[in-house]
PDB file of C-alpha atoms in Angstrom:
ATOM      1  CA  MET A   1       0.000   0.000   0.000  1.00  0.00           C
ATOM      2  CA  LEU A   2       0.889   3.533  -0.539  1.00  0.00           C
ATOM      3  CA  SER A   3       1.283   6.062   2.186  1.00  0.00           C
ATOM      4  CA  GLY A   4      -0.693   9.335   2.226  1.00  0.00           C
ATOM      5  CA  SER A   5       2.189  11.549   1.229  1.00  0.00           C
ATOM      6  CA  HIS A   6       3.198   9.233  -1.510  1.00  0.00           C
ATOM      7  CA  LEU A   7      -0.369   9.169  -2.840  1.00  0.00           C
ATOM      8  CA  SER A   8      -0.661  12.958  -2.882  1.00  0.00           C
ATOM      9  CA  HIS A   9       2.644  13.152  -4.730  1.00  0.00           C
ATOM     10  CA  LEU A  10       1.411  10.790  -7.408  1.00  0.00           C
ATOM     11  CA  LEU A  11      -1.835  12.682  -7.740  1.00  0.00           C
ATOM     12  CA  SER A  12      -0.050  15.994  -8.238  1.00  0.00           C
ATOM     13  CA  LEU A  13       2.222  14.413 -10.863  1.00  0.00           C
ATOM     14  CA  SER A  14      -0.740  13.073 -12.786  1.00  0.00           C
ATOM     15  CA  LEU A  15      -2.392  16.496 -12.746  1.00  0.00           C
ATOM     16  CA  THR A  16       0.710  18.285 -13.963  1.00  0.00           C
ATOM     17  CA  ALA A  17       1.232  15.706 -16.679  1.00  0.00           C
ATOM     18  CA  SER A  18      -2.222  16.275 -18.074  1.00  0.00           C
ATOM     19  CA  ILE A  19      -1.634  20.037 -18.353  1.00  0.00           C
ATOM     20  CA  ASP A  20      -0.094  21.065 -21.640  1.00  0.00           C
ATOM     21  CA  ALA A  21       2.493  23.859 -21.488  1.00  0.00           C
ATOM     22  CA  ASP A  22       0.807  25.731 -24.351  1.00  0.00           C
ATOM     23  CA  ASP A  23      -2.652  25.661 -22.839  1.00  0.00           C
ATOM     24  CA  PRO A  24      -3.620  28.730 -20.812  1.00  0.00           C
ATOM     25  CA  VAL A  25      -4.299  28.119 -17.182  1.00  0.00           C
ATOM     26  CA  ASP A  26      -7.985  28.757 -16.515  1.00  0.00           C
ATOM     27  CA  ASP A  27      -8.537  29.340 -12.894  1.00  0.00           C
ATOM     28  CA  GLU A  28     -12.151  30.505 -12.770  1.00  0.00           C
ATOM     29  CA  ASP A  29     -12.040  30.964  -9.039  1.00  0.00           C
ATOM     30  CA  GLU A  30      -9.138  33.400  -9.279  1.00  0.00           C
ATOM     31  CA  GLU A  31     -10.869  35.415 -12.042  1.00  0.00           C
ATOM     32  CA  GLU A  32     -14.049  35.699 -10.026  1.00  0.00           C
ATOM     33  CA  GLU A  33     -12.067  36.842  -7.024  1.00  0.00           C
ATOM     34  CA  GLU A  34     -10.244  39.402  -9.184  1.00  0.00           C
ATOM     35  CA  ASP A  35     -13.559  40.654 -10.621  1.00  0.00           C
ATOM     36  CA  ASP A  36     -14.989  40.968  -7.125  1.00  0.00           C
ATOM     37  CA  SER A  37     -11.908  42.780  -5.881  1.00  0.00           C
ATOM     38  CA  ASP A  38     -11.984  45.079  -8.959  1.00  0.00           C
ATOM     39  CA  GLU A  39     -15.615  45.930  -8.227  1.00  0.00           C
ATOM     40  CA  ASP A  40     -14.765  46.525  -4.590  1.00  0.00           C
ATOM     41  CA  ASP A  41     -11.831  48.747  -5.581  1.00  0.00           C
ATOM     42  CA  THR A  42     -14.018  50.673  -8.010  1.00  0.00           C
ATOM     43  CA  ALA A  43     -16.687  51.184  -5.368  1.00  0.00           C
ATOM     44  CA  GLU A  44     -14.047  52.332  -2.879  1.00  0.00           C
ATOM     45  CA  LEU A  45     -12.586  54.763  -5.417  1.00  0.00           C
ATOM     46  CA  LEU A  46     -16.036  56.154  -6.191  1.00  0.00           C
ATOM     47  CA  ARG A  47     -16.679  56.690  -2.473  1.00  0.00           C
ATOM     48  CA  GLU A  48     -13.344  58.488  -2.155  1.00  0.00           C
ATOM     49  CA  LEU A  49     -14.133  60.591  -5.221  1.00  0.00           C
ATOM     50  CA  GLN A  50     -17.492  61.602  -3.745  1.00  0.00           C
ATOM     51  CA  LYS A  51     -15.801  62.431  -0.443  1.00  0.00           C
ATOM     52  CA  ILE A  52     -13.204  64.613  -2.210  1.00  0.00           C
ATOM     53  CA  LYS A  53     -15.917  66.386  -4.226  1.00  0.00           C
ATOM     54  CA  ARG A  54     -17.923  67.053  -1.055  1.00  0.00           C
ATOM     55  CA  GLU A  55     -14.831  68.399   0.751  1.00  0.00           C
ATOM     56  CA  ARG A  56     -14.020  70.685  -2.166  1.00  0.00           C
ATOM     57  CA  ALA A  57     -17.599  71.971  -2.298  1.00  0.00           C
ATOM     58  CA  GLU A  58     -17.522  72.651   1.450  1.00  0.00           C
ATOM     59  CA  GLU A  59     -14.187  74.460   1.086  1.00  0.00           C
ATOM     60  CA  GLN A  60     -15.546  76.547  -1.796  1.00  0.00           C
ATOM     61  CA  ALA A  61     -18.661  77.448   0.205  1.00  0.00           C
ATOM     62  CA  ARG A  62     -16.512  78.372   3.230  1.00  0.00           C
ATOM     63  CA  ARG A  63     -14.269  80.597   1.095  1.00  0.00           C
ATOM     64  CA  GLU A  64     -17.293  82.295  -0.482  1.00  0.00           C
ATOM     65  CA  ARG A  65     -18.835  82.890   2.950  1.00  0.00           C
ATOM     66  CA  GLU A  66     -15.557  84.337   4.282  1.00  0.00           C
ATOM     67  CA  ARG A  67     -15.227  86.585   1.215  1.00  0.00           C
ATOM     68  CA  LYS A  68     -18.784  87.914   1.692  1.00  0.00           C
ATOM     69  CA  GLU A  69     -18.168  88.515   5.412  1.00  0.00           C
ATOM     70  CA  GLU A  70     -14.956  90.417   4.596  1.00  0.00           C
ATOM     71  CA  GLU A  71     -16.741  92.538   1.969  1.00  0.00           C
ATOM     72  CA  GLU A  72     -19.541  93.337   4.419  1.00  0.00           C
ATOM     73  CA  ARG A  73     -17.020  94.260   7.125  1.00  0.00           C
ATOM     74  CA  ILE A  74     -15.136  96.562   4.735  1.00  0.00           C
ATOM     75  CA  ARG A  75     -18.395  98.163   3.531  1.00  0.00           C
ATOM     76  CA  THR A  76     -19.538  98.794   7.112  1.00  0.00           C
ATOM     77  CA  GLU A  77     -16.141 100.178   8.042  1.00  0.00           C
ATOM     78  CA  ASN A  78     -16.189 102.541   5.055  1.00  0.00           C
ATOM     79  CA  LEU A  79     -19.675 103.722   5.953  1.00  0.00           C
ATOM     80  CA  LEU A  80     -18.658 104.480   9.524  1.00  0.00           C
ATOM     81  CA  LYS A  81     -15.431 106.216   8.535  1.00  0.00           C
ATOM     82  CA  GLY A  82     -17.102 108.144   5.719  1.00  0.00           C
ATOM     83  CA  ASN A  83     -19.600 109.918   7.985  1.00  0.00           C
ATOM     84  CA  PRO A  84     -17.790 112.544  10.087  1.00  0.00           C
ATOM     85  CA  LEU A  85     -20.737 112.828  12.480  1.00  0.00           C
ATOM     86  CA  LEU A  86     -20.389 109.160  13.492  1.00  0.00           C
ATOM     87  CA  ASN A  87     -16.609 109.269  13.557  1.00  0.00           C
ATOM     88  CA  GLN A  88     -16.023 110.918  16.926  1.00  0.00           C
ATOM     89  CA  GLN A  89     -12.289 110.152  17.135  1.00  0.00           C
ATOM     90  CA  ASN A  90     -11.504 112.395  14.212  1.00  0.00           C
ATOM     91  CA  SER A  91     -12.594 115.890  15.278  1.00  0.00           C
ATOM     92  CA  SER A  92     -10.569 117.635  12.575  1.00  0.00           C
ATOM     93  CA  PHE A  93     -13.682 118.664  10.692  1.00  0.00           C
ATOM     94  CA  LYS A  94     -14.307 122.171  11.938  1.00  0.00           C
ATOM     95  CA  ILE A  95     -15.691 125.151  10.161  1.00  0.00           C
ATOM     96  CA  LYS A  96     -12.838 127.399   9.231  1.00  0.00           C
ATOM     97  CA  ARG A  97     -13.379 130.799  10.704  1.00  0.00           C
ATOM     98  CA  ARG A  98     -12.097 134.015   9.374  1.00  0.00           C
ATOM     99  CA  TRP A  99      -9.671 135.980  11.511  1.00  0.00           C
ATOM    100  CA  ASP A 100     -12.159 138.810  11.990  1.00  0.00           C
ATOM    101  CA  ASP A 101     -15.261 136.745  12.869  1.00  0.00           C
ATOM    102  CA  ASP A 102     -14.958 137.451  16.585  1.00  0.00           C
ATOM    103  CA  VAL A 103     -14.367 141.197  16.221  1.00  0.00           C
ATOM    104  CA  VAL A 104     -16.880 143.420  18.002  1.00  0.00           C
ATOM    105  CA  PHE A 105     -17.207 146.140  15.380  1.00  0.00           C
ATOM    106  CA  LYS A 106     -17.841 144.167  12.252  1.00  0.00           C
ATOM    107  CA  ASN A 107     -18.927 145.724   8.976  1.00  0.00           C
ATOM    108  CA  CYS A 108     -17.968 149.198  10.114  1.00  0.00           C
ATOM    109  CA  ALA A 109     -15.682 149.725   7.157  1.00  0.00           C
ATOM    110  CA  LYS A 110     -18.403 149.239   4.618  1.00  0.00           C
ATOM    111  CA  ALA A 111     -18.796 152.741   3.416  1.00  0.00           C
ATOM    112  CA  GLU A 112     -20.026 154.178   0.190  1.00  0.00           C
ATOM    113  CA  PRO A 113     -17.340 154.985  -2.305  1.00  0.00           C
ATOM    114  CA  LYS A 114     -16.133 158.542  -1.656  1.00  0.00           C
ATOM    115  CA  ASN A 115     -15.777 159.577  -5.249  1.00  0.00           C
ATOM    116  CA  LYS A 116     -19.506 159.270  -5.855  1.00  0.00           C
ATOM    117  CA  GLU A 117     -21.025 162.620  -6.780  1.00  0.00           C
ATOM    118  CA  GLN A 118     -23.907 163.890  -4.753  1.00  0.00           C
ATOM    119  CA  HIS A 119     -26.486 165.495  -6.972  1.00  0.00           C
ATOM    120  CA  PHE A 120     -29.972 166.578  -6.199  1.00  0.00           C
ATOM    121  CA  ILE A 121     -32.951 164.832  -7.771  1.00  0.00           C
ATOM    122  CA  ASN A 122     -36.332 166.471  -7.289  1.00  0.00           C
ATOM    123  CA  ASP A 123     -38.268 163.196  -7.889  1.00  0.00           C
ATOM    124  CA  THR A 124     -38.912 161.398  -4.566  1.00  0.00           C
ATOM    125  CA  ILE A 125     -39.099 157.927  -6.090  1.00  0.00           C
ATOM    126  CA  ARG A 126     -35.776 158.239  -7.948  1.00  0.00           C
ATOM    127  CA  SER A 127     -33.938 160.043  -5.149  1.00  0.00           C
ATOM    128  CA  GLU A 128     -30.906 158.492  -3.431  1.00  0.00           C
ATOM    129  CA  PHE A 129     -32.685 158.436  -0.063  1.00  0.00           C
ATOM    130  CA  HIS A 130     -35.565 156.486  -1.526  1.00  0.00           C
ATOM    131  CA  ARG A 131     -33.194 153.943  -3.114  1.00  0.00           C
ATOM    132  CA  LYS A 132     -31.314 153.393   0.151  1.00  0.00           C
ATOM    133  CA  PHE A 133     -34.563 153.129   2.074  1.00  0.00           C
ATOM    134  CA  MET A 134     -35.922 150.498  -0.346  1.00  0.00           C
ATOM    135  CA  ASP A 135     -32.652 148.549  -0.276  1.00  0.00           C
ATOM    136  CA  LYS A 136     -32.520 148.578   3.498  1.00  0.00           C
ATOM    137  CA  TYR A 137     -36.112 147.865   4.484  1.00  0.00           C
ATOM    138  CA  ILE A 138     -37.868 146.280   1.517  1.00  0.00           C
ATOM    139  CA  LYS A 139     -35.339 143.893  -0.020  1.00  0.00           C
TER     140      LYS A 139
END
């Protein structure tokens, strides 16, 4: 009788003898496993692709939100700085006063030109007094 190891050796020799060197080895089990692993790899890659797309979309939305917040902050800052009534730190906006605004006797030098001839007009409406009176009290 043959021992177990000897029998397995003979069986393997008979199998290898029946295989021709030119024939392709068809291991259907290995191909099915490769197909399954390819499908699994494809599914994994698609999940990763979706994850990357989602992360990029979130990053884009975050950048857009930050850009809008920055624009709003700048606009608000410009509005506050642009209005001198709200900007209390900068009190440089003052009405420029003339040097003689605080003088007691203002407008005293406004006199009629001295070279004007005084002539008498008999008509009361066209007289110089009437013209001055109308300028002073009516206009």
